[in-house]
């Protein structure tokens, strides 16, 4: 028999929880300033339904009087006593937070709430795992339309089996309802309402125009043909936040800004005009392909619209690894294109993957020392403002995970669980001569070279250099940008030193080293089909 809610209440409550990160990591600092867009979008759709109250609890951002739990996250016992949730929804967009999702689901199920989960983690065999971990219903794919149908069914208005795009247990077996097609008409959805996020202090607001990505990277979960909303809708999202939240800083969560080129340029022109009309200066950060540097008109439009920062997936300065990732570019080309972004005045955040595993037919081996050297040289030549270097994560549903699983290289979840799937921990046997321990230490060495304590002193020196702007009286704007760029870079590099220090402190307190040893013992190393064997 399906899980249902009381049919005779006048009002019901849906609480959507964004689970706490399992440990201190590079995302912890930014998470205190922002929130996830997906749960807000789903909550906004439910908020239009008659008889429903909805709220979002972001356990990583509880800075406005948030009731904190004893060990981590929020105090959900307090929340349930204060405002009982008939339905508890959980965001599974980050695999590393899944153990927390299951922990919370067990709590809410015991409280008598119906539990629902959605997000990119839930695919394949993970759906059965969730349904056997106190989750009553799994939403597969986008949730704005599915959740409304599901809530109606939970009240007995329709039959559960008629809700498209969900999975649940029926007679002890996983039952899938018919697939729901991806949303293409975004205008029928409400503008995301961030007022529904309780207790959060948001400074950086996520907005989107494009869902999906056609790049088909082996390690990425975002697949499928891109689907676009209009530039007008994007501007409406931003203007609504400016006018209701006094928002100034935005992050465009589109996987690749610049897709649908002409409409992107039109949006930039609209945003420029909006700022001119309102007298408000906005700051935007986007994720973009490196080769968009060749499009001068696009980049000029972006700068004029207030887009100051670009996050670029360089992935690796090692050509063999780029080929393995299906990246048709060379390290030399990457340096040339990065220089164009820099000359255009963009702040560049470089994203890298260290120790990407080769495919079976590729004969390639490189020591950790040589890899570190290559990374350091490239980062210095590219003159990046900020960097993040991650260890490859074989996420559920990716070609990378399927390939490594077929080669019997992934460490058992019983030893190295989902909580370690955040890019900071080795999760599989790397290519020789690398070892798992070397892979993790190498990342810290590269990051440690970039983010150092010495930048605290350089911040002070740079403040004293502010009067040098007078030499740019012919172009004050250019002088300010140059001064601000170095001040910002030094500040972030000093802050990054604190983050690395905190991560290392937590790592030493943890037991990952023991878990890794156990994982290696349990992995059938003798029969592994390693990528370079």
CSV table of N, CA and C in Angstrom, one decimal, residues 25-170:
chain,number,residue,atom,x,y,z
A,25,UNK,N,35.0,21.5,3.0
A,25,UNK,CA,35.6,21.4,1.7
A,25,UNK,C,35.6,22.7,1.0
A,26,UNK,N,36.1,22.7,-0.3
A,26,UNK,CA,36.2,24.0,-1.0
A,26,UNK,C,34.9,24.7,-1.2
A,27,UNK,N,33.8,23.9,-1.1
A,27,UNK,CA,32.5,24.5,-1.3
A,27,UNK,C,31.9,25.2,-0.1
A,28,UNK,N,32.4,24.8,1.1
A,28,UNK,CA,31.8,25.2,2.3
A,28,UNK,C,31.7,26.7,2.5
A,29,UNK,N,32.7,27.5,2.1
A,29,UNK,CA,32.7,28.9,2.2
A,29,UNK,C,31.6,29.6,1.3
A,30,UNK,N,31.6,29.2,0.0
A,30,UNK,CA,30.6,29.7,-0.9
A,30,UNK,C,29.2,29.3,-0.5
A,31,UNK,N,29.1,28.1,0.0
A,31,UNK,CA,27.7,27.6,0.4
A,31,UNK,C,27.1,28.5,1.4
A,32,UNK,N,27.8,29.2,2.2
A,32,UNK,CA,27.3,30.1,3.3
A,32,UNK,C,26.7,31.4,2.7
A,33,UNK,N,27.0,31.6,1.4
A,33,UNK,CA,26.6,32.8,0.7
A,33,UNK,C,25.5,32.6,-0.3
A,34,UNK,N,25.2,31.3,-0.6
A,34,UNK,CA,24.3,31.1,-1.7
A,34,UNK,C,23.4,29.9,-1.3
A,35,UNK,N,22.7,29.3,-2.3
A,35,UNK,CA,21.9,28.1,-2.1
A,35,UNK,C,21.7,27.4,-3.4
A,36,UNK,N,21.1,26.3,-3.5
A,36,UNK,CA,20.9,25.5,-4.7
A,36,UNK,C,19.6,26.0,-5.4
A,37,UNK,N,19.7,26.1,-6.7
A,37,UNK,CA,18.5,26.7,-7.4
A,37,UNK,C,17.4,25.6,-7.6
A,38,UNK,N,17.8,24.4,-7.8
A,38,UNK,CA,16.8,23.3,-8.1
A,38,UNK,C,15.7,23.2,-7.0
A,39,UNK,N,16.1,23.1,-5.8
A,39,UNK,CA,15.1,23.0,-4.7
A,39,UNK,C,14.2,24.2,-4.6
A,40,UNK,N,14.8,25.4,-4.9
A,40,UNK,CA,14.0,26.6,-4.9
A,40,UNK,C,13.0,26.6,-6.0
A,41,UNK,N,13.4,26.1,-7.2
A,41,UNK,CA,12.4,26.1,-8.3
A,41,UNK,C,11.3,25.1,-8.0
A,42,UNK,N,11.6,24.0,-7.4
A,42,UNK,CA,10.5,23.0,-7.1
A,42,UNK,C,9.6,23.6,-6.0
A,43,UNK,N,10.2,24.2,-5.0
A,43,UNK,CA,9.4,24.8,-4.0
A,43,UNK,C,8.5,25.9,-4.5
A,44,UNK,N,9.0,26.7,-5.4
A,44,UNK,CA,8.2,27.7,-6.0
A,44,UNK,C,7.0,27.2,-6.8
A,45,UNK,N,7.2,26.0,-7.5
A,45,UNK,CA,6.0,25.4,-8.2
A,45,UNK,C,5.0,24.9,-7.2
A,46,UNK,N,5.4,24.4,-6.1
A,46,UNK,CA,4.4,23.9,-5.1
A,46,UNK,C,3.7,25.1,-4.4
A,47,UNK,N,4.4,26.2,-4.3
A,47,UNK,CA,3.9,27.3,-3.6
A,47,UNK,C,2.6,27.9,-4.3
A,48,UNK,N,2.4,27.5,-5.5
A,48,UNK,CA,1.3,28.0,-6.3
A,48,UNK,C,0.1,27.1,-6.0
A,49,UNK,N,0.3,25.9,-5.4
A,49,UNK,CA,-0.8,25.0,-5.2
A,49,UNK,C,-1.7,25.4,-4.1
A,50,UNK,N,-3.0,25.2,-4.2
A,50,UNK,CA,-3.9,25.5,-3.2
A,50,UNK,C,-3.8,24.5,-2.0
A,51,UNK,N,-3.7,25.0,-0.8
A,51,UNK,CA,-3.7,24.2,0.4
A,51,UNK,C,-2.3,23.8,0.8
A,52,UNK,N,-1.3,24.3,0.2
A,52,UNK,CA,0.1,23.9,0.5
A,52,UNK,C,0.9,25.1,1.0
A,53,UNK,N,1.7,24.8,2.1
A,53,UNK,CA,2.7,25.7,2.5
A,53,UNK,C,4.1,25.0,2.2
A,54,UNK,N,5.1,25.8,1.8
A,54,UNK,CA,6.3,25.1,1.4
A,54,UNK,C,7.5,26.0,1.9
A,55,UNK,N,8.5,25.3,2.3
A,55,UNK,CA,9.8,26.0,2.7
A,55,UNK,C,11.0,25.1,2.3
A,56,UNK,N,12.1,25.8,2.2
A,56,UNK,CA,13.4,25.2,1.9
A,56,UNK,C,14.3,25.4,3.1
A,57,UNK,N,14.9,24.4,3.5
A,57,UNK,CA,15.9,24.5,4.6
A,57,UNK,C,17.3,24.1,4.0
A,58,UNK,N,18.2,25.0,3.9
A,58,UNK,CA,19.5,24.7,3.4
A,58,UNK,C,20.4,24.6,4.6
A,59,UNK,N,20.8,23.4,4.8
A,59,UNK,CA,21.6,23.1,6.0
A,59,UNK,C,23.0,23.7,5.9
A,60,UNK,N,23.4,24.1,4.8
A,60,UNK,CA,24.8,24.7,4.6
A,60,UNK,C,24.7,26.3,4.8
A,61,UNK,N,23.5,26.8,4.9
A,61,UNK,CA,23.3,28.2,5.0
A,61,UNK,C,22.2,28.5,6.0
A,62,UNK,N,22.5,28.5,7.3
A,62,UNK,CA,21.6,28.8,8.4
A,62,UNK,C,21.9,30.0,9.2
A,63,UNK,N,22.4,31.0,8.4
A,63,UNK,CA,23.0,32.2,9.1
A,63,UNK,C,22.0,33.2,9.6
A,64,UNK,N,20.7,33.0,9.3
A,64,UNK,CA,19.6,33.9,9.9
A,64,UNK,C,18.8,33.2,10.9
A,65,UNK,N,19.4,33.0,12.1
A,65,UNK,CA,18.7,32.4,13.3
A,65,UNK,C,18.3,31.0,13.0
A,66,UNK,N,19.1,30.3,12.2
A,66,UNK,CA,18.8,28.9,11.9
A,66,UNK,C,19.0,28.0,13.1
A,67,UNK,N,18.0,27.1,13.3
A,67,UNK,CA,18.2,26.1,14.4
A,67,UNK,C,19.2,25.1,14.1
A,68,UNK,N,20.3,25.0,14.7
A,68,UNK,CA,21.4,24.1,14.3
A,68,UNK,C,21.3,22.8,15.1
A,69,UNK,N,21.7,21.8,14.4
A,69,UNK,CA,21.7,20.4,15.0
A,69,UNK,C,22.9,20.3,15.9
A,70,UNK,N,22.9,19.2,16.7
A,70,UNK,CA,24.0,19.0,17.6
A,70,UNK,C,25.3,18.8,16.9
A,71,UNK,N,25.3,18.0,15.9
A,71,UNK,CA,26.5,17.6,15.2
A,71,UNK,C,26.7,18.3,13.9
A,72,UNK,N,25.6,18.4,13.1
A,72,UNK,CA,25.7,19.0,11.8
A,72,UNK,C,24.3,19.4,11.3
A,73,UNK,N,24.3,20.3,10.3
A,73,UNK,CA,23.0,20.7,9.7
A,73,UNK,C,22.0,21.3,10.7
A,74,UNK,N,20.8,21.2,10.4
A,74,UNK,CA,19.7,21.8,11.1
A,74,UNK,C,19.1,20.9,12.2
A,75,UNK,N,18.4,21.5,13.2
A,75,UNK,CA,17.8,20.8,14.2
A,75,UNK,C,16.4,20.4,13.7
A,76,UNK,N,16.2,19.3,13.1
A,76,UNK,CA,14.9,18.9,12.5
A,76,UNK,C,13.9,18.5,13.5
A,77,UNK,N,14.3,18.1,14.7
A,77,UNK,CA,13.3,17.8,15.7
A,77,UNK,C,12.6,19.1,16.1
A,78,UNK,N,13.4,20.2,16.3
A,78,UNK,CA,12.9,21.5,16.6
A,78,UNK,C,11.9,22.0,15.4
A,79,UNK,N,12.3,21.8,14.2
A,79,UNK,CA,11.5,22.2,13.1
A,79,UNK,C,10.2,21.5,13.0
A,80,UNK,N,10.2,20.2,13.3
A,80,UNK,CA,9.0,19.4,13.2
A,80,UNK,C,8.0,19.8,14.3
A,81,UNK,N,8.6,20.1,15.5
A,81,UNK,CA,7.7,20.5,16.6
A,81,UNK,C,7.1,21.9,16.3
A,82,UNK,N,7.9,22.7,15.6
A,82,UNK,CA,7.5,24.1,15.3
A,82,UNK,C,6.5,24.1,14.2
A,83,UNK,N,6.8,23.4,13.1
A,83,UNK,CA,6.0,23.4,11.9
A,83,UNK,C,6.1,22.0,11.3
A,84,UNK,N,5.1,21.1,11.5
A,84,UNK,CA,5.2,19.7,11.1
A,84,UNK,C,5.1,19.7,9.6
A,85,UNK,N,6.0,18.9,9.0
A,85,UNK,CA,6.1,18.7,7.6
A,85,UNK,C,5.3,17.4,7.2
A,86,UNK,N,4.2,17.5,6.5
A,86,UNK,CA,3.5,16.3,6.0
A,86,UNK,C,4.3,15.5,5.0
A,87,UNK,N,5.1,16.3,4.2
A,87,UNK,CA,6.0,15.7,3.2
A,87,UNK,C,7.3,16.3,3.4
A,88,UNK,N,8.4,15.5,3.4
A,88,UNK,CA,9.8,16.0,3.5
A,88,UNK,C,10.5,15.6,2.2
A,89,UNK,N,11.0,16.6,1.5
A,89,UNK,CA,11.7,16.4,0.3
A,89,UNK,C,13.2,16.6,0.5
A,90,UNK,N,14.0,15.8,-0.3
A,90,UNK,CA,15.4,15.9,-0.1
A,90,UNK,C,16.1,16.1,-1.4
A,91,UNK,N,17.1,17.0,-1.5
A,91,UNK,CA,17.8,17.3,-2.7
A,91,UNK,C,19.1,16.4,-2.8
A,92,UNK,N,19.1,15.6,-3.8
A,92,UNK,CA,20.2,14.7,-4.0
A,92,UNK,C,21.1,15.1,-5.2
A,93,UNK,N,21.3,16.4,-5.3
A,93,UNK,CA,22.1,16.9,-6.5
A,93,UNK,C,23.6,16.6,-6.3
A,94,UNK,N,24.1,16.4,-5.0
A,94,UNK,CA,25.5,16.2,-4.8
A,94,UNK,C,25.6,14.8,-4.1
A,95,UNK,N,26.3,13.9,-4.8
A,95,UNK,CA,26.4,12.5,-4.3
A,95,UNK,C,27.0,12.5,-2.9
A,96,UNK,N,27.9,13.4,-2.6
A,96,UNK,CA,28.6,13.3,-1.3
A,96,UNK,C,27.6,13.6,-0.1
A,97,UNK,N,26.5,14.1,-0.4
A,97,UNK,CA,25.5,14.4,0.7
A,97,UNK,C,24.4,13.3,0.9
A,98,UNK,N,24.5,12.3,0.1
A,98,UNK,CA,23.5,11.2,0.1
A,98,UNK,C,23.4,10.5,1.5
A,99,UNK,N,24.5,10.2,2.2
A,99,UNK,CA,24.3,9.6,3.5
A,99,UNK,C,23.5,10.5,4.5
A,100,UNK,N,23.7,11.8,4.4
A,100,UNK,CA,22.9,12.7,5.2
A,100,UNK,C,21.4,12.7,4.7
A,101,UNK,N,21.2,12.6,3.5
A,101,UNK,CA,19.8,12.4,3.0
A,101,UNK,C,19.1,11.2,3.6
A,102,UNK,N,19.8,10.1,3.6
A,102,UNK,CA,19.2,8.9,4.2
A,102,UNK,C,19.0,9.0,5.7
A,103,UNK,N,19.9,9.7,6.3
A,103,UNK,CA,19.8,9.9,7.8
A,103,UNK,C,18.6,10.8,8.1
A,104,UNK,N,18.4,11.8,7.3
A,104,UNK,CA,17.2,12.7,7.5
A,104,UNK,C,15.9,12.0,7.1
A,105,UNK,N,16.0,11.2,6.1
A,105,UNK,CA,14.8,10.5,5.6
A,105,UNK,C,14.3,9.5,6.7
A,106,UNK,N,15.2,8.9,7.4
A,106,UNK,CA,14.8,8.0,8.5
A,106,UNK,C,14.2,8.7,9.6
A,107,UNK,N,14.7,9.9,9.9
A,107,UNK,CA,14.1,10.7,11.0
A,107,UNK,C,12.7,11.1,10.6
A,108,UNK,N,12.5,11.6,9.4
A,108,UNK,CA,11.2,12.1,9.0
A,108,UNK,C,10.2,11.0,8.9
A,109,UNK,N,10.6,9.9,8.4
A,109,UNK,CA,9.7,8.7,8.2
A,109,UNK,C,9.2,8.3,9.6
A,110,UNK,N,10.1,8.3,10.6
A,110,UNK,CA,9.7,7.9,12.0
A,110,UNK,C,8.7,9.0,12.5
A,111,UNK,N,8.8,10.2,12.1
A,111,UNK,CA,7.9,11.3,12.5
A,111,UNK,C,6.6,11.2,11.9
A,112,UNK,N,6.4,10.4,10.9
A,112,UNK,CA,5.1,10.2,10.2
A,112,UNK,C,5.0,11.0,8.9
A,113,UNK,N,6.1,11.6,8.4
A,113,UNK,CA,6.1,12.3,7.2
A,113,UNK,C,6.3,11.4,6.0
A,114,UNK,N,5.8,11.7,4.8
A,114,UNK,CA,6.1,11.0,3.6
A,114,UNK,C,7.4,11.6,3.1
A,115,UNK,N,8.3,10.7,2.6
A,115,UNK,CA,9.6,11.2,2.2
A,115,UNK,C,9.8,11.1,0.7
A,116,UNK,N,10.3,12.1,0.1
A,116,UNK,CA,10.5,12.2,-1.3
A,116,UNK,C,12.0,12.7,-1.6
A,117,UNK,N,12.6,12.1,-2.6
A,117,UNK,CA,14.0,12.6,-3.0
A,117,UNK,C,14.1,12.7,-4.5
A,118,UNK,N,14.9,13.6,-4.9
A,118,UNK,CA,15.2,13.9,-6.3
A,118,UNK,C,16.6,14.4,-6.4
A,119,UNK,N,17.1,14.4,-7.7
A,119,UNK,CA,18.4,15.0,-7.9
A,119,UNK,C,19.2,14.0,-8.8
A,120,UNK,N,20.4,14.5,-9.3
A,120,UNK,CA,21.2,13.7,-10.2
A,120,UNK,C,21.7,12.4,-9.7
A,121,UNK,N,21.8,12.3,-8.4
A,121,UNK,CA,22.4,11.0,-7.8
A,121,UNK,C,21.4,9.9,-8.1
A,122,UNK,N,20.2,10.1,-8.2
A,122,UNK,CA,19.2,9.0,-8.2
A,122,UNK,C,19.0,8.5,-9.6
A,123,UNK,N,19.7,7.6,-10.0
A,123,UNK,CA,19.6,6.9,-11.3
A,123,UNK,C,20.1,5.5,-11.2
A,124,UNK,N,19.7,4.6,-12.1
A,124,UNK,CA,20.2,3.2,-12.0
A,124,UNK,C,19.9,2.5,-10.7
A,125,UNK,N,20.9,1.8,-10.2
A,125,UNK,CA,20.7,1.0,-9.0
A,125,UNK,C,20.5,1.9,-7.8
A,126,UNK,N,20.9,3.2,-7.9
A,126,UNK,CA,20.8,4.0,-6.7
A,126,UNK,C,19.3,4.3,-6.4
A,127,UNK,N,18.4,4.1,-7.3
A,127,UNK,CA,17.0,4.3,-7.0
A,127,UNK,C,16.5,3.3,-6.0
A,128,UNK,N,16.9,2.0,-6.2
A,128,UNK,CA,16.5,0.9,-5.3
A,128,UNK,C,17.2,1.2,-3.9
A,129,UNK,N,18.4,1.6,-4.0
A,129,UNK,CA,19.1,2.0,-2.7
A,129,UNK,C,18.4,3.0,-1.9
A,130,UNK,N,17.9,4.0,-2.6
A,130,UNK,CA,17.1,5.1,-1.9
A,130,UNK,C,15.8,4.6,-1.3
A,131,UNK,N,15.1,3.8,-2.1
A,131,UNK,CA,13.8,3.3,-1.7
A,131,UNK,C,13.9,2.3,-0.5
A,132,UNK,N,15.1,1.8,-0.3
A,132,UNK,CA,15.4,0.9,0.8
A,132,UNK,C,16.1,1.6,1.9
A,133,UNK,N,16.1,3.0,1.8
A,133,UNK,CA,16.8,3.8,2.8
A,133,UNK,C,15.9,4.9,3.3
A,134,UNK,N,14.6,4.5,3.6
A,134,UNK,CA,13.6,5.4,4.1
A,134,UNK,C,13.1,6.4,3.2
A,135,UNK,N,13.3,6.3,1.9
A,135,UNK,CA,12.7,7.2,0.9
A,135,UNK,C,11.5,6.5,0.3
A,136,UNK,N,10.3,7.2,0.4
A,136,UNK,CA,9.1,6.6,-0.1
A,136,UNK,C,9.0,6.7,-1.6
A,137,UNK,N,9.4,7.9,-2.2
A,137,UNK,CA,9.2,8.2,-3.6
A,137,UNK,C,10.5,8.8,-4.1
A,138,UNK,N,11.0,8.4,-5.3
A,138,UNK,CA,12.1,9.1,-5.9
A,138,UNK,C,11.6,9.7,-7.2
A,139,UNK,N,11.8,11.0,-7.3
A,139,UNK,CA,11.5,11.8,-8.5
A,139,UNK,C,12.7,11.7,-9.5
A,140,UNK,N,12.4,11.2,-10.7
A,140,UNK,CA,13.4,11.0,-11.7
A,140,UNK,C,13.4,12.2,-12.7
A,141,UNK,N,14.5,12.9,-12.8
A,141,UNK,CA,14.6,14.0,-13.7
A,141,UNK,C,14.1,15.3,-13.0
A,142,UNK,N,13.6,16.3,-13.8
A,142,UNK,CA,13.2,17.6,-13.3
A,142,UNK,C,11.9,17.4,-12.5
A,143,UNK,N,11.8,18.2,-11.4
A,143,UNK,CA,10.8,18.0,-10.5
A,143,UNK,C,9.6,19.0,-10.4
A,144,UNK,N,9.7,20.1,-11.1
A,144,UNK,CA,8.6,21.1,-11.0
A,144,UNK,C,7.2,20.6,-11.3
A,145,UNK,N,7.1,19.8,-12.3
A,145,UNK,CA,5.7,19.3,-12.7
A,145,UNK,C,5.4,18.0,-11.9
A,146,UNK,N,6.4,17.2,-11.8
A,146,UNK,CA,6.2,15.9,-11.1
A,146,UNK,C,5.8,16.1,-9.7
A,147,UNK,N,6.4,17.0,-8.9
A,147,UNK,CA,6.1,17.1,-7.5
A,147,UNK,C,4.6,17.5,-7.3
A,148,UNK,N,4.1,18.4,-8.2
A,148,UNK,CA,2.7,18.8,-8.0
A,148,UNK,C,1.7,17.6,-8.3
A,149,UNK,N,2.0,16.8,-9.2
A,149,UNK,CA,1.2,15.6,-9.5
A,149,UNK,C,1.3,14.6,-8.3
A,150,UNK,N,2.5,14.5,-7.8
A,150,UNK,CA,2.7,13.6,-6.7
A,150,UNK,C,2.0,14.0,-5.4
A,151,UNK,N,2.0,15.3,-5.1
A,151,UNK,CA,1.4,15.8,-3.9
A,151,UNK,C,-0.2,15.6,-4.0
A,152,UNK,N,-0.7,15.8,-5.2
A,152,UNK,CA,-2.1,15.6,-5.4
A,152,UNK,C,-2.5,14.1,-5.2
A,153,UNK,N,-1.6,13.3,-5.7
A,153,UNK,CA,-1.8,11.8,-5.5
A,153,UNK,C,-1.7,11.4,-4.0
A,154,UNK,N,-0.8,12.0,-3.3
A,154,UNK,CA,-0.7,11.7,-1.9
A,154,UNK,C,-1.9,12.1,-1.1
A,155,UNK,N,-2.6,13.1,-1.6
A,155,UNK,CA,-3.9,13.5,-0.9
A,155,UNK,C,-5.1,12.6,-1.4
A,156,UNK,N,-4.8,11.7,-2.3
A,156,UNK,CA,-5.9,10.8,-2.8
A,156,UNK,C,-6.7,11.4,-3.9
A,157,UNK,N,-6.2,12.5,-4.5
A,157,UNK,CA,-6.9,13.1,-5.6
A,157,UNK,C,-6.8,12.4,-6.9
A,158,UNK,N,-5.6,11.7,-7.1
A,158,UNK,CA,-5.3,10.9,-8.3
A,158,UNK,C,-4.6,9.6,-7.8
A,159,UNK,N,-4.4,8.7,-8.7
A,159,UNK,CA,-3.7,7.5,-8.4
A,159,UNK,C,-2.2,7.7,-8.6
A,160,UNK,N,-1.4,7.2,-7.6
A,160,UNK,CA,0.0,7.3,-7.6
A,160,UNK,C,0.6,6.8,-8.9
A,161,UNK,N,0.1,5.7,-9.4
A,161,UNK,CA,0.7,5.1,-10.6
A,161,UNK,C,0.5,5.9,-11.8
A,162,UNK,N,-0.3,7.0,-11.8
A,162,UNK,CA,-0.5,7.9,-12.9
A,162,UNK,C,0.5,9.0,-12.9
A,163,UNK,N,1.3,9.2,-11.8
A,163,UNK,CA,2.2,10.3,-11.8
A,163,UNK,C,3.5,9.9,-12.6
A,164,UNK,N,3.7,10.6,-13.6
A,164,UNK,CA,4.9,10.2,-14.5
A,164,UNK,C,6.2,10.7,-13.8
A,165,UNK,N,7.2,9.8,-14.0
A,165,UNK,CA,8.6,10.2,-13.6
A,165,UNK,C,8.9,10.0,-12.2
A,166,UNK,N,8.3,8.9,-11.6
A,166,UNK,CA,8.6,8.6,-10.2
A,166,UNK,C,8.9,7.1,-10.1
A,167,UNK,N,9.5,6.7,-9.0
A,167,UNK,CA,9.7,5.3,-8.6
A,167,UNK,C,9.4,5.1,-7.2
A,168,UNK,N,8.8,3.9,-6.8
A,168,UNK,CA,8.5,3.6,-5.4
A,168,UNK,C,8.4,2.1,-5.3
A,169,UNK,N,8.4,1.6,-4.1
A,169,UNK,CA,8.3,0.2,-3.9
A,169,UNK,C,6.8,-0.3,-3.9
A,170,UNK,N,6.6,-1.3,-4.7
A,170,UNK,CA,5.3,-1.9,-4.8
A,170,UNK,C,5.4,-3.4,-4.6
